[in-house]
């Protein structure tokens, strides 16, 4: 199966989400990053391309160049990832849609509602495929939560609380060189929403995704807690769903000390669900009566029992090996043959001494081995 | 930077660890799988190669063919992953070492201690790079634990307990078609150790890796709990480290209901460490006095606050997109433009209605939009 | 030190909180229950008195009789606990205050705000001591949280979320014989607030107690989720504190599957606090930078390391003994001499066999012992 | 119902367990402490009696005096608690048994196995009731665990791990004035076992209590980790149960940073149990297949949802009230009428403003109230 060829807009030097797009896109071997407009600076974009292992000439200085040049290649991109600030979402997605290139775009969809409506019209007209990286809906236990709701295990839904607390904007880091913070707190690049646009929308989508219900009205308290900040950095919102269900959405980027604490709780007539991003492979279902059910993900890539992150730990060993080979030196953190010998000596001692009490664990030193 | 070219032995149809090797190797963009001896059956190996997105002719029918053919290519493999049953580890690693191909091999090192000693001699003679996938040493917080020990935060070490409980062999699944179970419970393929070789060695390595201390003697209780099983499936072992420190190593594959519960605790004169695979990005340090310290990983690929597994969730969205595009149909689980529009309407309503009490969340239907 | 003599209003047959008042009052040996108006039915009140181990004549048929009769005794009550439905709080507290009897009353203070204001005037005039059982402020780690705030560890406060979720009113149990539910859902007995009066006030007090800040405005969404219920059973409330700090108060008694999940989180410029009633002897402090601090209570009655509830487990052994002695039969759940002998045999075998490998654990049967 | 009259041996000044015995004995109102031999010093024993609220003359200078004097009173003790160092257990229990006074004695039973065997003979001959405070068997969820085993939910048992880690003896506190540590590390007072006698026996009893199985053989590694300590302070023991089941018992009092971490895990053919003293009101049952069950105690004294420790928090309010009344001053930590008024204002504002957006929370100051 030949992988789909992926292009990217954004994700250049200093970007957090660009490398994540690349890793995520390629993880299952179905998609391969081949080109990108990683920076508006031509040299930086070419360097970024090389850093991603791509031909430097496929690192373009702008998204228009990217779309134009790739359209002319027989091996041009077949899918576009948009990992640029919000203000770019609309023009890039519009152009890609007009060109018939499927898009996977970061949230929020656009900088304004009007842009989103316009994009919807364009997508309907062109029929181009389009997706948004509301990432949390990709967790197996988030989907399992939705399936429990759909299957009626909770009965009619009655209440929802979704809470997303971060602390990385607790100080005015946008004024001390944090590029991520700078554009997110700048209305020209982020749009009208700060915290509400950046993570409030994640929480909002998660709530509607799992429940299948739609928010009909809301009552918002948005605050700019850090002095001088131009967009909200803290949100507390009462929700009313179409069927009358009450709810609460809480989001903060000034919850000092918090990391990325997204949690969703939903209660229905017959029980409640609780999912937390801190332990994403668990889902708690508490029925009206009887013991709570603690469900564990058997993820799509690993058998039950290997928590999410296992692949990343494994990858760290490989990265260490690649680093060491590139540098022509050993990989000190990667277990080696001494570890291997010790492991075998451990097995041998345990098996030989099983039930017999204490035995030494003696590992022959090579110098002592008889030739 | 051109990626290293990786070959694999094993990891064909039905393998759990083969795809993990591929994903882990490629995650950081430093290594690319290009060839493999995925099966002893030529057709199956070629099919597996294609499944991995490789040229079918680089799916070989055996590891000897793999090494010979790749040695003759200008773009031949530069690194070999060994993901085959234990009995193959020694001959494959020996041949790779003799051919000067660096190896990353699954644990345990070999099937017997004698093989491991022989492999050590070969590696020293040839100077070939060699690594073992004691995967847990790749977790950031396992390395952080080791660093705390090295930095003297615990003082002189006094006690260690390592515990690895699985339940997947609680029934005799090796007799009902589970290929993973079959070779692991067969002395001809697994060697002398069952549970102790498969996961006891993981626990053993973790204990020595974090503490830097070496086990000097042990007292083992290995049991074959499931009737008819030929190798141990449960291990309880008292440890005595070189400096006299007492310890316990517990491993089980018949702990019915357990998933992959690896946990390490180490205590020293000045405090204790606690790391658990269930929450791999946390590390608890409890000093002799004062509050416990709960440390969180800022992993090597994501900023603080994104728990391990985030990349995998993200990758699921990409996989869904690839599936949908391949099938020429929408991706129902991937958020789309309606979600995007709703998100923008949510932001707009919250910002406009901030502090003003209740406002409707009205999303214009396209049909109703004025053209 | 002679214990204070306590009287109680309410707390008769079927009451949950009455026996809790008695146990809590007497736990430290400083107070002793001596009298009560446990029921409006004279015979039931006398029976309840006997059940509490009191002289039956000190079980009165009404609180007026209680106050009058006890005032005439040289050993009359010195403190009054009010454990009756909300509507009784005002008249009882007023009468006690006028009589100069100190009061400890269940929350909420009264049935209406006007009553509370009137009671305040009376208390100020009479100078009678008065307390409210906002129980959660009695937890050591709640007080430790307040102390951290006071000590400035969080810096200036910025946000607060308090959440109290219960599920016991998820069904209309007030119509199927649950006495606790009946009065709490009846405006005539509970006052204007259902969930908000019963547990919302707990959350409200906890928020103000820990932070030392005062709510200045609120925006409420109260719902009667269960059809036919006359008072709210679910509350979501936005808060604005006097200094401008935003906050959220969530309370529910229809969160099916939830037990008694009270949790408080407060964030300031320098870090955040997290306390949860599920693990009441822990307090998490997450500073802006560095590892989180997990603090554990060394409660007022036990050395560090004995979690709250230890006394209750201990008490269960005593209760079993009392039951058994009363019935003239053995206490099957209380460890006995066979357990004692086995324990000593265990110690003896471990000490004698220390380091020597396996030894039997042989417990001599009495019949086999040489006389 | 008249409470049983309890006497105590030990539990005087500086004792941790004496006050716990008193609180636990009296919690359910079935037993009342009336006398004790709290100290060998007559004046101190009388003072301790007064501290417990008893007549000073019932604080005796020795257990012989206690038994003799109480036997001559019409209101003499009916039950004896033994809270003295291990070496006293045998003579006191023997004398009580001969006198026909039921006993509840701290663990371990005696200082030596021979004493325990002798005590068993005496108890059988005299028929006197006898119990041991293996406290953990009093937790509701420990009993629930036993019931699950008995009910066959785990199937035939296969493995057990019990682990009890404390850190309070990580330093040589017995040489710096800690009375608890002094006698526990002194063979003359504690017997042959240090850690194994003090907490290893708790773990041992818990294992046998929950499983109903009996240890048949063991293999012990006892260590005196702290230099100069005469008894073991760390224990690791392999267990073999009568039916062949393997197991591990771990206990330590030098696990620096640990508090009182007792945990029991048991696995059978059909699933596993996990109970931990840190969250004593939870019990995890993980079946062979399907979601884990997280069970919560509905304890014997509180409805479901009130975690253990609630009574103690409640009691703290009462204690504060007693302190304040004794000192003739207010109780600053006990909520008072201002809190009550604020709570009522909160309810009133929320109910009046429900659904209407923001309303002020205005609490009338008394001075401003119109008369």
PDB file of C-alpha atoms in Angstrom, chain D residues 130-347:
ATOM      1  CA  UNK D 130     -10.256 -13.311  73.791  1.00  0.00           C
ATOM      2  CA  UNK D 131      -9.589 -11.123  70.774  1.00  0.00           C
ATOM      3  CA  UNK D 132      -6.570  -9.626  69.012  1.00  0.00           C
ATOM      4  CA  UNK D 133      -6.532  -6.195  67.402  1.00  0.00           C
ATOM      5  CA  UNK D 134      -5.491  -7.131  63.908  1.00  0.00           C
ATOM      6  CA  UNK D 135      -7.135  -3.847  63.083  1.00  0.00           C
ATOM      7  CA  UNK D 136      -7.153  -4.078  59.319  1.00  0.00           C
ATOM      8  CA  UNK D 137      -9.631  -6.924  59.448  1.00  0.00           C
ATOM      9  CA  UNK D 138     -12.100  -4.358  60.773  1.00  0.00           C
ATOM     10  CA  UNK D 139     -12.219  -2.400  57.525  1.00  0.00           C
ATOM     11  CA  UNK D 140     -15.458  -2.973  55.612  1.00  0.00           C
ATOM     12  CA  UNK D 141     -13.658  -3.514  52.322  1.00  0.00           C
ATOM     13  CA  UNK D 142     -11.261  -6.056  53.824  1.00  0.00           C
ATOM     14  CA  UNK D 143     -14.281  -8.025  54.909  1.00  0.00           C
ATOM     15  CA  UNK D 144     -15.816  -7.462  51.480  1.00  0.00           C
ATOM     16  CA  UNK D 145     -12.641  -8.859  49.922  1.00  0.00           C
ATOM     17  CA  UNK D 146     -12.907 -11.952  52.062  1.00  0.00           C
ATOM     18  CA  UNK D 147     -16.548 -12.318  51.085  1.00  0.00           C
ATOM     19  CA  UNK D 148     -15.707 -12.129  47.382  1.00  0.00           C
ATOM     20  CA  UNK D 149     -13.154 -14.903  47.843  1.00  0.00           C
ATOM     21  CA  UNK D 150     -15.626 -17.013  49.803  1.00  0.00           C
ATOM     22  CA  UNK D 151     -18.289 -16.446  47.174  1.00  0.00           C
ATOM     23  CA  UNK D 152     -15.985 -17.883  44.552  1.00  0.00           C
ATOM     24  CA  UNK D 153     -15.713 -14.744  42.436  1.00  0.00           C
ATOM     25  CA  UNK D 154     -11.957 -15.314  42.062  1.00  0.00           C
ATOM     26  CA  UNK D 155     -12.178 -19.053  41.514  1.00  0.00           C
ATOM     27  CA  UNK D 156      -9.412 -21.166  42.979  1.00  0.00           C
ATOM     28  CA  UNK D 157      -6.731 -18.867  44.382  1.00  0.00           C
ATOM     29  CA  UNK D 158      -3.349 -18.780  42.697  1.00  0.00           C
ATOM     30  CA  UNK D 159      -1.164 -16.022  44.060  1.00  0.00           C
ATOM     31  CA  UNK D 160      -0.945 -13.476  46.839  1.00  0.00           C
ATOM     32  CA  UNK D 161       1.197 -10.421  47.453  1.00  0.00           C
ATOM     33  CA  UNK D 162       0.913  -8.481  50.683  1.00  0.00           C
ATOM     34  CA  UNK D 163       3.055  -5.439  51.277  1.00  0.00           C
ATOM     35  CA  UNK D 164       3.329  -3.219  54.347  1.00  0.00           C
ATOM     36  CA  UNK D 165       5.778  -0.328  54.050  1.00  0.00           C
ATOM     37  CA  UNK D 166       6.451   2.227  56.755  1.00  0.00           C
ATOM     38  CA  UNK D 167       9.291   4.682  57.068  1.00  0.00           C
ATOM     39  CA  UNK D 168       9.144   5.873  60.653  1.00  0.00           C
ATOM     40  CA  UNK D 169      12.155   3.792  61.729  1.00  0.00           C
ATOM     41  CA  UNK D 170      14.324   4.905  58.808  1.00  0.00           C
ATOM     42  CA  UNK D 171      16.448   6.711  61.322  1.00  0.00           C
ATOM     43  CA  UNK D 172      17.546   5.429  64.743  1.00  0.00           C
ATOM     44  CA  UNK D 173      14.795   7.313  66.530  1.00  0.00           C
ATOM     45  CA  UNK D 174      14.904   4.759  69.346  1.00  0.00           C
ATOM     46  CA  UNK D 175      18.086   6.498  70.443  1.00  0.00           C
ATOM     47  CA  UNK D 176      16.614   9.993  70.326  1.00  0.00           C
ATOM     48  CA  UNK D 177      13.701   9.690  72.665  1.00  0.00           C
ATOM     49  CA  UNK D 178      10.910   8.040  70.645  1.00  0.00           C
ATOM     50  CA  UNK D 179       9.219   5.830  73.224  1.00  0.00           C
ATOM     51  CA  UNK D 180       7.276   3.890  70.571  1.00  0.00           C
ATOM     52  CA  UNK D 181      10.503   3.053  68.806  1.00  0.00           C
ATOM     53  CA  UNK D 182      12.412   2.233  71.948  1.00  0.00           C
ATOM     54  CA  UNK D 183      10.388  -0.743  73.106  1.00  0.00           C
ATOM     55  CA  UNK D 184       9.698  -1.996  69.586  1.00  0.00           C
ATOM     56  CA  UNK D 185      13.435  -2.306  68.877  1.00  0.00           C
ATOM     57  CA  UNK D 186      14.278  -3.830  72.245  1.00  0.00           C
ATOM     58  CA  UNK D 187      14.183  -7.661  72.242  1.00  0.00           C
ATOM     59  CA  UNK D 188      13.398  -7.695  75.952  1.00  0.00           C
ATOM     60  CA  UNK D 189      10.141  -5.829  75.382  1.00  0.00           C
ATOM     61  CA  UNK D 190       9.216  -6.729  71.811  1.00  0.00           C
ATOM     62  CA  UNK D 191      10.296 -10.379  71.618  1.00  0.00           C
ATOM     63  CA  UNK D 192      12.275 -11.925  68.799  1.00  0.00           C
ATOM     64  CA  UNK D 193      10.651  -9.956  65.997  1.00  0.00           C
ATOM     65  CA  UNK D 194      11.079  -6.278  65.168  1.00  0.00           C
ATOM     66  CA  UNK D 195       9.378  -5.269  61.961  1.00  0.00           C
ATOM     67  CA  UNK D 196       8.095  -8.792  61.463  1.00  0.00           C
ATOM     68  CA  UNK D 197       6.409  -8.774  64.841  1.00  0.00           C
ATOM     69  CA  UNK D 198       5.109  -5.252  64.700  1.00  0.00           C
ATOM     70  CA  UNK D 199       3.677  -5.089  61.183  1.00  0.00           C
ATOM     71  CA  UNK D 200       4.667  -8.336  59.461  1.00  0.00           C
ATOM     72  CA  UNK D 201       2.090 -10.080  61.607  1.00  0.00           C
ATOM     73  CA  UNK D 202      -0.561  -7.620  60.447  1.00  0.00           C
ATOM     74  CA  UNK D 203       0.258  -8.485  56.847  1.00  0.00           C
ATOM     75  CA  UNK D 204       0.332 -12.183  57.637  1.00  0.00           C
ATOM     76  CA  UNK D 205      -3.066 -12.097  59.323  1.00  0.00           C
ATOM     77  CA  UNK D 206      -4.570 -10.035  56.529  1.00  0.00           C
ATOM     78  CA  UNK D 207      -3.378 -12.575  53.967  1.00  0.00           C
ATOM     79  CA  UNK D 208      -4.870 -15.518  55.802  1.00  0.00           C
ATOM     80  CA  UNK D 209      -8.012 -13.606  56.800  1.00  0.00           C
ATOM     81  CA  UNK D 210      -8.980 -12.620  53.284  1.00  0.00           C
ATOM     82  CA  UNK D 211      -8.052 -15.854  51.550  1.00  0.00           C
ATOM     83  CA  UNK D 212      -9.022 -18.360  54.185  1.00  0.00           C
ATOM     84  CA  UNK D 213      -5.847 -20.191  53.209  1.00  0.00           C
ATOM     85  CA  UNK D 214      -2.990 -21.118  55.538  1.00  0.00           C
ATOM     86  CA  UNK D 215       0.725 -20.541  55.029  1.00  0.00           C
ATOM     87  CA  UNK D 216       2.566 -23.870  55.093  1.00  0.00           C
ATOM     88  CA  UNK D 217       6.167 -22.817  54.492  1.00  0.00           C
ATOM     89  CA  UNK D 218       8.185 -19.680  54.136  1.00  0.00           C
ATOM     90  CA  UNK D 219      11.580 -18.425  53.117  1.00  0.00           C
ATOM     91  CA  UNK D 220      12.634 -15.275  54.913  1.00  0.00           C
ATOM     92  CA  UNK D 221      15.074 -12.461  54.400  1.00  0.00           C
ATOM     93  CA  UNK D 222      15.055 -10.308  57.534  1.00  0.00           C
ATOM     94  CA  UNK D 223      17.470  -7.419  57.729  1.00  0.00           C
ATOM     95  CA  UNK D 224      18.488  -4.861  60.331  1.00  0.00           C
ATOM     96  CA  UNK D 225      19.056  -2.012  57.952  1.00  0.00           C
ATOM     97  CA  UNK D 226      19.737   0.755  60.439  1.00  0.00           C
ATOM     98  CA  UNK D 227      23.182   0.275  61.972  1.00  0.00           C
ATOM     99  CA  UNK D 228      23.117  -0.837  65.569  1.00  0.00           C
ATOM    100  CA  UNK D 229      19.494  -1.920  65.573  1.00  0.00           C
ATOM    101  CA  UNK D 230      19.072  -5.229  67.361  1.00  0.00           C
ATOM    102  CA  UNK D 231      15.907  -6.446  65.689  1.00  0.00           C
ATOM    103  CA  UNK D 232      14.917  -6.691  62.048  1.00  0.00           C
ATOM    104  CA  UNK D 233      13.506  -3.537  60.466  1.00  0.00           C
ATOM    105  CA  UNK D 234      12.948  -4.936  56.985  1.00  0.00           C
ATOM    106  CA  UNK D 235      11.379  -8.253  55.894  1.00  0.00           C
ATOM    107  CA  UNK D 236      10.927  -9.985  52.563  1.00  0.00           C
ATOM    108  CA  UNK D 237       9.377 -13.413  52.754  1.00  0.00           C
ATOM    109  CA  UNK D 238       8.372 -15.957  50.133  1.00  0.00           C
ATOM    110  CA  UNK D 239       5.263 -17.878  51.130  1.00  0.00           C
ATOM    111  CA  UNK D 240       3.865 -21.248  50.163  1.00  0.00           C
ATOM    112  CA  UNK D 241       0.280 -21.884  51.179  1.00  0.00           C
ATOM    113  CA  UNK D 242      -1.061 -25.264  52.158  1.00  0.00           C
ATOM    114  CA  UNK D 243      -2.600 -25.866  48.754  1.00  0.00           C
ATOM    115  CA  UNK D 244       0.624 -24.912  46.976  1.00  0.00           C
ATOM    116  CA  UNK D 245      -0.268 -21.314  46.215  1.00  0.00           C
ATOM    117  CA  UNK D 246       2.826 -19.103  46.028  1.00  0.00           C
ATOM    118  CA  UNK D 247       2.965 -15.731  47.704  1.00  0.00           C
ATOM    119  CA  UNK D 248       5.101 -12.883  48.902  1.00  0.00           C
ATOM    120  CA  UNK D 249       5.015 -10.900  52.136  1.00  0.00           C
ATOM    121  CA  UNK D 250       6.943  -7.645  52.236  1.00  0.00           C
ATOM    122  CA  UNK D 251       7.224  -5.436  55.303  1.00  0.00           C
ATOM    123  CA  UNK D 252       9.493  -2.580  56.113  1.00  0.00           C
ATOM    124  CA  UNK D 253       9.844   0.111  58.724  1.00  0.00           C
ATOM    125  CA  UNK D 254      12.803   1.758  56.992  1.00  0.00           C
ATOM    126  CA  UNK D 255      11.042   2.620  53.741  1.00  0.00           C
ATOM    127  CA  UNK D 256      11.906   6.283  54.136  1.00  0.00           C
ATOM    128  CA  UNK D 257       9.048   8.496  53.029  1.00  0.00           C
ATOM    129  CA  UNK D 258       6.415   5.764  53.292  1.00  0.00           C
ATOM    130  CA  UNK D 259       3.649   6.259  55.795  1.00  0.00           C
ATOM    131  CA  UNK D 260       1.511   3.222  56.470  1.00  0.00           C
ATOM    132  CA  UNK D 261       1.237   1.579  53.078  1.00  0.00           C
ATOM    133  CA  UNK D 262      -0.493  -1.720  53.563  1.00  0.00           C
ATOM    134  CA  UNK D 263      -1.730  -3.374  50.388  1.00  0.00           C
ATOM    135  CA  UNK D 264      -3.087  -6.812  49.597  1.00  0.00           C
ATOM    136  CA  UNK D 265      -3.469  -8.368  46.201  1.00  0.00           C
ATOM    137  CA  UNK D 266      -4.871 -11.820  45.569  1.00  0.00           C
ATOM    138  CA  UNK D 267      -5.381 -13.506  42.239  1.00  0.00           C
ATOM    139  CA  UNK D 268      -7.437 -16.538  41.395  1.00  0.00           C
ATOM    140  CA  UNK D 269      -8.449 -18.359  38.277  1.00  0.00           C
ATOM    141  CA  UNK D 270     -11.212 -15.875  37.557  1.00  0.00           C
ATOM    142  CA  UNK D 271      -9.763 -12.543  38.595  1.00  0.00           C
ATOM    143  CA  UNK D 272      -7.845 -10.536  41.147  1.00  0.00           C
ATOM    144  CA  UNK D 273      -8.476  -8.355  44.189  1.00  0.00           C
ATOM    145  CA  UNK D 274      -6.588  -5.248  45.207  1.00  0.00           C
ATOM    146  CA  UNK D 275      -7.069  -3.426  48.514  1.00  0.00           C
ATOM    147  CA  UNK D 276      -4.900  -0.635  49.792  1.00  0.00           C
ATOM    148  CA  UNK D 277      -4.919   1.055  53.170  1.00  0.00           C
ATOM    149  CA  UNK D 278      -4.335   4.439  51.509  1.00  0.00           C
ATOM    150  CA  UNK D 279      -7.889   4.316  50.154  1.00  0.00           C
ATOM    151  CA  UNK D 280      -9.422   1.863  52.586  1.00  0.00           C
ATOM    152  CA  UNK D 281     -12.993   2.294  51.454  1.00  0.00           C
ATOM    153  CA  UNK D 282     -12.284   1.086  47.919  1.00  0.00           C
ATOM    154  CA  UNK D 283     -11.826  -2.435  46.643  1.00  0.00           C
ATOM    155  CA  UNK D 284     -10.791  -3.230  43.122  1.00  0.00           C
ATOM    156  CA  UNK D 285     -11.869  -6.509  41.569  1.00  0.00           C
ATOM    157  CA  UNK D 286     -10.409  -7.192  38.161  1.00  0.00           C
ATOM    158  CA  UNK D 287     -12.097 -10.140  36.509  1.00  0.00           C
ATOM    159  CA  UNK D 288     -10.421 -12.311  33.923  1.00  0.00           C
ATOM    160  CA  UNK D 289     -12.454 -10.523  31.248  1.00  0.00           C
ATOM    161  CA  UNK D 290     -14.467  -7.349  31.098  1.00  0.00           C
ATOM    162  CA  UNK D 291     -14.184  -4.080  32.973  1.00  0.00           C
ATOM    163  CA  UNK D 292     -12.686  -3.878  36.420  1.00  0.00           C
ATOM    164  CA  UNK D 293     -15.109  -3.382  39.304  1.00  0.00           C
ATOM    165  CA  UNK D 294     -14.339  -0.586  41.701  1.00  0.00           C
ATOM    166  CA  UNK D 295     -16.344  -1.177  44.851  1.00  0.00           C
ATOM    167  CA  UNK D 296     -16.931   1.423  47.533  1.00  0.00           C
ATOM    168  CA  UNK D 297     -17.759   0.789  51.138  1.00  0.00           C
ATOM    169  CA  UNK D 298     -21.061   1.712  52.559  1.00  0.00           C
ATOM    170  CA  UNK D 299     -19.516   1.522  55.997  1.00  0.00           C
ATOM    171  CA  UNK D 300     -21.335   0.333  59.082  1.00  0.00           C
ATOM    172  CA  UNK D 301     -21.854   3.855  60.444  1.00  0.00           C
ATOM    173  CA  UNK D 302     -22.467   6.100  57.437  1.00  0.00           C
ATOM    174  CA  UNK D 303     -24.463   5.938  54.226  1.00  0.00           C
ATOM    175  CA  UNK D 304     -22.644   5.287  50.986  1.00  0.00           C
ATOM    176  CA  UNK D 305     -20.657   8.275  49.901  1.00  0.00           C
ATOM    177  CA  UNK D 306     -19.157   9.385  53.150  1.00  0.00           C
ATOM    178  CA  UNK D 307     -15.586   8.181  53.171  1.00  0.00           C
ATOM    179  CA  UNK D 308     -14.026   6.868  56.300  1.00  0.00           C
ATOM    180  CA  UNK D 309     -12.728   9.728  58.375  1.00  0.00           C
ATOM    181  CA  UNK D 310     -15.910  11.752  58.116  1.00  0.00           C
ATOM    182  CA  UNK D 311     -16.705  11.126  61.773  1.00  0.00           C
ATOM    183  CA  UNK D 312     -13.266  12.337  62.733  1.00  0.00           C
ATOM    184  CA  UNK D 313     -13.662  15.565  60.779  1.00  0.00           C
ATOM    185  CA  UNK D 314     -17.021  16.064  62.427  1.00  0.00           C
ATOM    186  CA  UNK D 315     -15.456  15.364  65.795  1.00  0.00           C
ATOM    187  CA  UNK D 316     -12.891  18.063  65.212  1.00  0.00           C
ATOM    188  CA  UNK D 317     -15.642  20.650  65.134  1.00  0.00           C
ATOM    189  CA  UNK D 318     -16.998  19.335  68.419  1.00  0.00           C
ATOM    190  CA  UNK D 319     -13.552  19.332  69.966  1.00  0.00           C
ATOM    191  CA  UNK D 320     -13.022  22.923  68.887  1.00  0.00           C
ATOM    192  CA  UNK D 321     -16.338  23.845  70.488  1.00  0.00           C
ATOM    193  CA  UNK D 322     -15.396  22.100  73.712  1.00  0.00           C
ATOM    194  CA  UNK D 323     -12.016  23.825  73.738  1.00  0.00           C
ATOM    195  CA  UNK D 324     -13.592  27.206  73.175  1.00  0.00           C
ATOM    196  CA  UNK D 325     -16.284  26.768  75.818  1.00  0.00           C
ATOM    197  CA  UNK D 326     -13.684  25.577  78.324  1.00  0.00           C
ATOM    198  CA  UNK D 327     -11.575  28.639  77.615  1.00  0.00           C
ATOM    199  CA  UNK D 328     -14.515  31.019  77.521  1.00  0.00           C
ATOM    200  CA  UNK D 329     -13.602  32.284  74.066  1.00  0.00           C
ATOM    201  CA  UNK D 330     -14.923  31.913  70.517  1.00  0.00           C
ATOM    202  CA  UNK D 331     -13.991  28.922  68.322  1.00  0.00           C
ATOM    203  CA  UNK D 332     -12.339  30.623  65.344  1.00  0.00           C
ATOM    204  CA  UNK D 333     -12.221  27.521  63.143  1.00  0.00           C
ATOM    205  CA  UNK D 334     -15.841  26.568  63.696  1.00  0.00           C
ATOM    206  CA  UNK D 335     -18.292  28.128  61.250  1.00  0.00           C
ATOM    207  CA  UNK D 336     -20.484  30.644  62.980  1.00  0.00           C
ATOM    208  CA  UNK D 337     -23.518  32.804  62.394  1.00  0.00           C
ATOM    209  CA  UNK D 338     -21.802  34.970  59.775  1.00  0.00           C
ATOM    210  CA  UNK D 339     -21.164  31.815  57.807  1.00  0.00           C
ATOM    211  CA  UNK D 340     -24.746  30.848  58.367  1.00  0.00           C
ATOM    212  CA  UNK D 341     -26.056  34.180  57.141  1.00  0.00           C
ATOM    213  CA  UNK D 342     -23.806  34.072  54.102  1.00  0.00           C
ATOM    214  CA  UNK D 343     -25.006  30.579  53.285  1.00  0.00           C
ATOM    215  CA  UNK D 344     -28.630  31.688  53.411  1.00  0.00           C
ATOM    216  CA  UNK D 345     -27.845  34.741  51.291  1.00  0.00           C
ATOM    217  CA  UNK D 346     -26.177  32.452  48.798  1.00  0.00           C
ATOM    218  CA  UNK D 347     -29.248  30.230  48.561  1.00  0.00           C
TER     219      UNK D 347
END
